[in-house]
mmCIF file of N, CA, C and O in Angstrom:
data_model
loop_
_atom_site.group_PDB
_atom_site.id
_atom_site.type_symbol
_atom_site.label_atom_id
_atom_site.label_comp_id
_atom_site.label_asym_id
_atom_site.label_seq_id
_atom_site.Cartn_x
_atom_site.Cartn_y
_atom_site.Cartn_z
ATOM 1 N N MET A 18 -11.320 0.526 -2.055
ATOM 2 C CA MET A 18 -10.163 0.439 -2.930
ATOM 3 C C MET A 18 -10.627 0.617 -4.365
ATOM 4 O O MET A 18 -11.644 0.087 -4.751
ATOM 5 N N LYS A 19 -9.865 1.275 -5.128
ATOM 6 C CA LYS A 19 -10.221 1.552 -6.506
ATOM 7 C C LYS A 19 -10.030 0.338 -7.404
ATOM 8 O O LYS A 19 -10.800 0.095 -8.299
ATOM 9 N N ASN A 20 -8.978 -0.451 -7.171
ATOM 10 C CA ASN A 20 -8.682 -1.565 -8.055
ATOM 11 C C ASN A 20 -8.578 -2.849 -7.244
ATOM 12 O O ASN A 20 -7.507 -3.272 -6.870
ATOM 13 N N THR A 21 -9.722 -3.499 -7.000
ATOM 14 C CA THR A 21 -9.716 -4.707 -6.177
ATOM 15 C C THR A 21 -9.126 -5.896 -6.911
ATOM 16 O O THR A 21 -8.677 -6.836 -6.278
ATOM 17 N N GLU A 22 -9.124 -5.895 -8.232
ATOM 18 C CA GLU A 22 -8.511 -6.995 -8.980
ATOM 19 C C GLU A 22 -7.037 -7.130 -8.645
ATOM 20 O O GLU A 22 -6.489 -8.213 -8.619
ATOM 21 N N MET A 23 -6.376 -6.022 -8.363
ATOM 22 C CA MET A 23 -4.948 -6.036 -8.062
ATOM 23 C C MET A 23 -4.684 -6.744 -6.725
ATOM 24 O O MET A 23 -3.607 -7.248 -6.489
ATOM 25 N N LEU A 24 -5.679 -6.807 -5.852
ATOM 26 C CA LEU A 24 -5.487 -7.375 -4.526
ATOM 27 C C LEU A 24 -5.529 -8.900 -4.519
ATOM 28 O O LEU A 24 -5.037 -9.518 -3.594
ATOM 29 N N LYS A 25 -6.106 -9.519 -5.520
ATOM 30 C CA LYS A 25 -6.243 -10.963 -5.541
ATOM 31 C C LYS A 25 -4.900 -11.634 -5.812
ATOM 32 O O LYS A 25 -4.203 -11.296 -6.754
ATOM 33 N N GLU A 26 -4.560 -12.599 -4.951
ATOM 34 C CA GLU A 26 -3.352 -13.406 -5.145
ATOM 35 C C GLU A 26 -2.095 -12.559 -5.320
ATOM 36 O O GLU A 26 -1.209 -12.906 -6.083
ATOM 37 N N GLN A 27 -2.008 -11.441 -4.631
ATOM 38 C CA GLN A 27 -0.884 -10.536 -4.788
ATOM 39 C C GLN A 27 -0.052 -10.511 -3.515
ATOM 40 O O GLN A 27 -0.590 -10.490 -2.426
ATOM 41 N N SER A 28 1.257 -10.526 -3.666
ATOM 42 C CA SER A 28 2.164 -10.351 -2.539
ATOM 43 C C SER A 28 2.877 -9.024 -2.724
ATOM 44 O O SER A 28 3.253 -8.662 -3.830
ATOM 45 N N TYR A 29 3.056 -8.304 -1.623
ATOM 46 C CA TYR A 29 3.629 -6.977 -1.685
ATOM 47 C C TYR A 29 4.857 -6.860 -0.789
ATOM 48 O O TYR A 29 4.997 -7.580 0.189
ATOM 49 N N ILE A 30 5.703 -5.912 -1.127
ATOM 50 C CA ILE A 30 6.683 -5.379 -0.195
ATOM 51 C C ILE A 30 6.363 -3.894 -0.102
ATOM 52 O O ILE A 30 5.663 -3.342 -0.948
ATOM 53 N N PHE A 31 6.836 -3.243 0.941
ATOM 54 C CA PHE A 31 6.435 -1.851 1.107
ATOM 55 C C PHE A 31 7.590 -0.987 1.580
ATOM 56 O O PHE A 31 8.566 -1.471 2.136
ATOM 57 N N THR A 32 7.435 0.285 1.307
ATOM 58 C CA THR A 32 8.277 1.309 1.908
ATOM 59 C C THR A 32 7.331 2.274 2.593
ATOM 60 O O THR A 32 6.169 2.395 2.234
ATOM 61 N N THR A 33 7.826 2.952 3.585
ATOM 62 C CA THR A 33 7.003 3.930 4.280
ATOM 63 C C THR A 33 7.853 5.125 4.669
ATOM 64 O O THR A 33 9.068 5.003 4.809
ATOM 65 N N SER A 34 7.202 6.251 4.796
ATOM 66 C CA SER A 34 7.908 7.440 5.252
ATOM 67 C C SER A 34 6.989 8.256 6.142
ATOM 68 O O SER A 34 5.776 8.240 5.983
ATOM 69 N N VAL A 35 7.571 8.932 7.075
ATOM 70 C CA VAL A 35 6.842 9.795 7.994
ATOM 71 C C VAL A 35 7.512 11.156 7.927
ATOM 72 O O VAL A 35 8.728 11.262 7.947
ATOM 73 N N THR A 36 6.702 12.202 7.819
ATOM 74 C CA THR A 36 7.262 13.531 7.709
ATOM 75 C C THR A 36 6.418 14.528 8.497
ATOM 76 O O THR A 36 5.227 14.321 8.692
ATOM 77 N N GLU A 37 7.044 15.588 8.922
ATOM 78 C CA GLU A 37 6.321 16.654 9.608
ATOM 79 C C GLU A 37 5.847 17.714 8.623
ATOM 80 O O GLU A 37 5.161 18.648 8.999
ATOM 81 N N ALA A 38 6.189 17.590 7.360
ATOM 82 C CA ALA A 38 5.922 18.625 6.363
ATOM 83 C C ALA A 38 4.439 18.760 6.025
ATOM 84 O O ALA A 38 3.979 19.846 5.728
ATOM 85 N N SER A 39 3.686 17.669 6.058
ATOM 86 C CA SER A 39 2.297 17.724 5.623
ATOM 87 C C SER A 39 1.356 17.285 6.745
ATOM 88 O O SER A 39 1.269 16.107 7.047
ATOM 89 N N PRO A 40 0.645 18.224 7.338
ATOM 90 C CA PRO A 40 -0.267 17.855 8.423
ATOM 91 C C PRO A 40 -1.477 17.049 7.949
ATOM 92 O O PRO A 40 -2.128 16.402 8.737
ATOM 93 N N LYS A 41 -1.775 17.042 6.643
ATOM 94 C CA LYS A 41 -2.920 16.308 6.113
ATOM 95 C C LYS A 41 -2.635 14.821 5.944
ATOM 96 O O LYS A 41 -3.553 14.030 5.854
ATOM 97 N N VAL A 42 -1.374 14.435 5.885
ATOM 98 C CA VAL A 42 -1.003 13.048 5.662
ATOM 99 C C VAL A 42 -0.206 12.559 6.872
ATOM 100 O O VAL A 42 0.858 13.087 7.170
ATOM 101 N N ASP A 43 -0.738 11.528 7.560
ATOM 102 C CA ASP A 43 -0.040 10.971 8.720
ATOM 103 C C ASP A 43 1.234 10.259 8.305
ATOM 104 O O ASP A 43 2.266 10.391 8.940
ATOM 105 N N PHE A 44 1.129 9.484 7.242
ATOM 106 C CA PHE A 44 2.261 8.721 6.731
ATOM 107 C C PHE A 44 1.938 8.245 5.324
ATOM 108 O O PHE A 44 0.790 8.311 4.888
ATOM 109 N N LEU A 45 2.940 7.776 4.621
ATOM 110 C CA LEU A 45 2.769 7.176 3.300
ATOM 111 C C LEU A 45 3.260 5.741 3.350
ATOM 112 O O LEU A 45 4.323 5.482 3.908
ATOM 113 N N VAL A 46 2.497 4.833 2.763
ATOM 114 C CA VAL A 46 2.942 3.461 2.579
ATOM 115 C C VAL A 46 2.838 3.191 1.090
ATOM 116 O O VAL A 46 1.765 3.327 0.503
ATOM 117 N N GLU A 47 3.954 2.847 0.468
ATOM 118 C CA GLU A 47 3.977 2.512 -0.951
ATOM 119 C C GLU A 47 4.130 1.000 -1.071
ATOM 120 O O GLU A 47 5.056 0.427 -0.520
ATOM 121 N N LEU A 48 3.191 0.376 -1.776
ATOM 122 C CA LEU A 48 3.206 -1.069 -1.964
ATOM 123 C C LEU A 48 3.716 -1.389 -3.360
ATOM 124 O O LEU A 48 3.208 -0.868 -4.355
ATOM 125 N N PHE A 49 4.711 -2.255 -3.402
ATOM 126 C CA PHE A 49 5.314 -2.708 -4.648
ATOM 127 C C PHE A 49 5.062 -4.197 -4.804
ATOM 128 O O PHE A 49 4.876 -4.903 -3.810
ATOM 129 N N GLU A 50 5.097 -4.663 -6.046
ATOM 130 C CA GLU A 50 4.977 -6.092 -6.281
ATOM 131 C C GLU A 50 6.160 -6.807 -5.622
ATOM 132 O O GLU A 50 7.296 -6.364 -5.737
ATOM 133 N N PHE A 51 5.870 -7.892 -4.923
ATOM 134 C CA PHE A 51 6.923 -8.630 -4.233
ATOM 135 C C PHE A 51 7.879 -9.250 -5.244
ATOM 136 O O PHE A 51 7.469 -9.799 -6.255
ATOM 137 N N CYS A 52 9.155 -9.163 -4.938
ATOM 138 C CA CYS A 52 10.175 -9.887 -5.688
ATOM 139 C C CYS A 52 11.191 -10.411 -4.670
ATOM 140 O O CYS A 52 11.405 -9.783 -3.633
ATOM 141 N N PRO A 53 11.801 -11.558 -4.925
ATOM 142 C CA PRO A 53 12.691 -12.191 -3.951
ATOM 143 C C PRO A 53 13.846 -11.307 -3.482
ATOM 144 O O PRO A 53 14.291 -11.431 -2.343
ATOM 145 N N ASP A 54 14.349 -10.408 -4.324
ATOM 146 C CA ASP A 54 15.468 -9.561 -3.899
ATOM 147 C C ASP A 54 15.015 -8.310 -3.132
ATOM 148 O O ASP A 54 15.822 -7.451 -2.799
ATOM 149 N N MET A 55 13.698 -8.229 -2.825
ATOM 150 C CA MET A 55 13.120 -7.134 -2.033
ATOM 151 C C MET A 55 13.397 -5.769 -2.651
ATOM 152 O O MET A 55 13.642 -4.787 -1.961
ATOM 153 N N ASP A 56 13.322 -5.682 -3.964
ATOM 154 C CA ASP A 56 13.603 -4.458 -4.700
ATOM 155 C C ASP A 56 12.351 -3.585 -4.761
ATOM 156 O O ASP A 56 11.272 -4.051 -5.092
ATOM 157 N N CYS A 57 12.480 -2.309 -4.431
ATOM 158 C CA CYS A 57 11.364 -1.357 -4.467
ATOM 159 C C CYS A 57 11.605 -0.285 -5.521
ATOM 160 O O CYS A 57 11.331 0.889 -5.301
ATOM 161 N N ASP A 58 12.138 -0.669 -6.662
ATOM 162 C CA ASP A 58 12.376 0.289 -7.730
ATOM 163 C C ASP A 58 11.119 0.482 -8.567
ATOM 164 O O ASP A 58 10.235 -0.355 -8.592
ATOM 165 N N GLY A 59 11.059 1.590 -9.273
ATOM 166 C CA GLY A 59 9.930 1.876 -10.148
ATOM 167 C C GLY A 59 8.785 2.498 -9.385
ATOM 168 O O GLY A 59 8.919 2.941 -8.252
ATOM 169 N N LEU A 60 7.640 2.504 -10.022
ATOM 170 C CA LEU A 60 6.445 3.100 -9.427
ATOM 171 C C LEU A 60 5.729 2.088 -8.542
ATOM 172 O O LEU A 60 5.622 0.917 -8.900
ATOM 173 N N PRO A 61 5.215 2.537 -7.409
ATOM 174 C CA PRO A 61 4.463 1.613 -6.545
ATOM 175 C C PRO A 61 3.132 1.226 -7.190
ATOM 176 O O PRO A 61 2.564 1.981 -7.981
ATOM 177 N N LEU A 62 2.645 0.026 -6.843
ATOM 178 C CA LEU A 62 1.333 -0.407 -7.320
ATOM 179 C C LEU A 62 0.218 0.356 -6.615
ATOM 180 O O LEU A 62 -0.795 0.692 -7.219
ATOM 181 N N ILE A 63 0.422 0.605 -5.323
ATOM 182 C CA ILE A 63 -0.580 1.281 -4.499
ATOM 183 C C ILE A 63 0.132 2.231 -3.549
ATOM 184 O O ILE A 63 1.179 1.879 -2.998
ATOM 185 N N VAL A 64 -0.425 3.417 -3.347
ATOM 186 C CA VAL A 64 0.091 4.364 -2.357
ATOM 187 C C VAL A 64 -1.028 4.640 -1.361
ATOM 188 O O VAL A 64 -2.126 5.053 -1.750
ATOM 189 N N LEU A 65 -0.755 4.366 -0.086
ATOM 190 C CA LEU A 65 -1.725 4.602 0.978
ATOM 191 C C LEU A 65 -1.289 5.837 1.752
ATOM 192 O O LEU A 65 -0.137 5.933 2.172
ATOM 193 N N LYS A 66 -2.214 6.757 1.948
ATOM 194 C CA LYS A 66 -1.907 8.026 2.625
ATOM 195 C C LYS A 66 -2.720 8.124 3.899
ATOM 196 O O LYS A 66 -3.834 8.610 3.895
ATOM 197 N N GLY A 67 -2.187 7.633 4.977
ATOM 198 C CA GLY A 67 -2.841 7.767 6.272
ATOM 199 C C GLY A 67 -3.565 6.523 6.727
ATOM 200 O O GLY A 67 -3.667 5.521 6.026
ATOM 201 N N PHE A 68 -4.070 6.610 7.955
ATOM 202 C CA PHE A 68 -4.690 5.468 8.613
ATOM 203 C C PHE A 68 -5.969 5.006 7.941
ATOM 204 O O PHE A 68 -6.223 3.807 7.852
ATOM 205 N N ASP A 69 -6.792 5.930 7.480
ATOM 206 C CA ASP A 69 -8.058 5.541 6.857
ATOM 207 C C ASP A 69 -7.835 4.680 5.621
ATOM 208 O O ASP A 69 -8.489 3.645 5.450
ATOM 209 N N GLU A 70 -6.913 5.087 4.760
ATOM 210 C CA GLU A 70 -6.626 4.303 3.557
ATOM 211 C C GLU A 70 -5.986 2.965 3.917
ATOM 212 O O GLU A 70 -6.267 1.950 3.276
ATOM 213 N N LEU A 71 -5.139 2.938 4.937
ATOM 214 C CA LEU A 71 -4.519 1.687 5.371
ATOM 215 C C LEU A 71 -5.570 0.719 5.898
ATOM 216 O O LEU A 71 -5.578 -0.463 5.537
ATOM 217 N N ILE A 72 -6.489 1.208 6.700
ATOM 218 C CA ILE A 72 -7.551 0.353 7.233
ATOM 219 C C ILE A 72 -8.437 -0.161 6.105
ATOM 220 O O ILE A 72 -8.792 -1.348 6.072
ATOM 221 N N ASP A 73 -8.799 0.693 5.152
ATOM 222 C CA ASP A 73 -9.589 0.257 3.997
ATOM 223 C C ASP A 73 -8.866 -0.834 3.226
ATOM 224 O O ASP A 73 -9.476 -1.827 2.808
ATOM 225 N N PHE A 74 -7.574 -0.666 3.018
ATOM 226 C CA PHE A 74 -6.776 -1.651 2.286
ATOM 227 C C PHE A 74 -6.764 -2.990 3.032
ATOM 228 O O PHE A 74 -6.973 -4.046 2.422
ATOM 229 N N ILE A 75 -6.545 -2.959 4.335
ATOM 230 C CA ILE A 75 -6.509 -4.197 5.123
ATOM 231 C C ILE A 75 -7.869 -4.894 5.095
ATOM 232 O O ILE A 75 -7.949 -6.121 4.917
ATOM 233 N N GLU A 76 -8.939 -4.130 5.227
ATOM 234 C CA GLU A 76 -10.277 -4.718 5.162
ATOM 235 C C GLU A 76 -10.539 -5.356 3.794
ATOM 236 O O GLU A 76 -11.110 -6.431 3.712
ATOM 237 N N GLU A 77 -10.092 -4.698 2.739
ATOM 238 C CA GLU A 77 -10.262 -5.226 1.390
ATOM 239 C C GLU A 77 -9.469 -6.528 1.217
ATOM 240 O O GLU A 77 -9.932 -7.482 0.607
ATOM 241 N N MET A 78 -8.263 -6.577 1.783
ATOM 242 C CA MET A 78 -7.443 -7.794 1.716
ATOM 243 C C MET A 78 -8.112 -8.945 2.458
ATOM 244 O O MET A 78 -8.064 -10.082 2.003
ATOM 245 N N GLU A 79 -8.729 -8.660 3.603
ATOM 246 C CA GLU A 79 -9.382 -9.695 4.386
ATOM 247 C C GLU A 79 -10.604 -10.256 3.668
ATOM 248 O O GLU A 79 -10.939 -11.423 3.824
ATOM 249 N N MET A 80 -11.269 -9.430 2.864
ATOM 250 C CA MET A 80 -12.459 -9.882 2.130
ATOM 251 C C MET A 80 -12.096 -10.822 0.985
ATOM 252 O O MET A 80 -12.895 -11.662 0.610
ATOM 253 N N ASN A 81 -10.917 -10.654 0.425
ATOM 254 C CA ASN A 81 -10.524 -11.465 -0.739
ATOM 255 C C ASN A 81 -9.936 -12.755 -0.321
ATOM 256 O O ASN A 81 -9.306 -13.268 0.229
#
């Protein structure tokens, strides 16, 4: 992960999309800062593109 400081004590909500348009990307997961109204407006804090990035992110979360 490029910015591990962002992972400490952080809660996220996410959106995801799956498309057939890009064979290089399995899926996108956009992580936003958690807010009680579950709002996903604005720019995401982190964008994960595919399984490898998702696994790296989960491993990084487990280490913190």
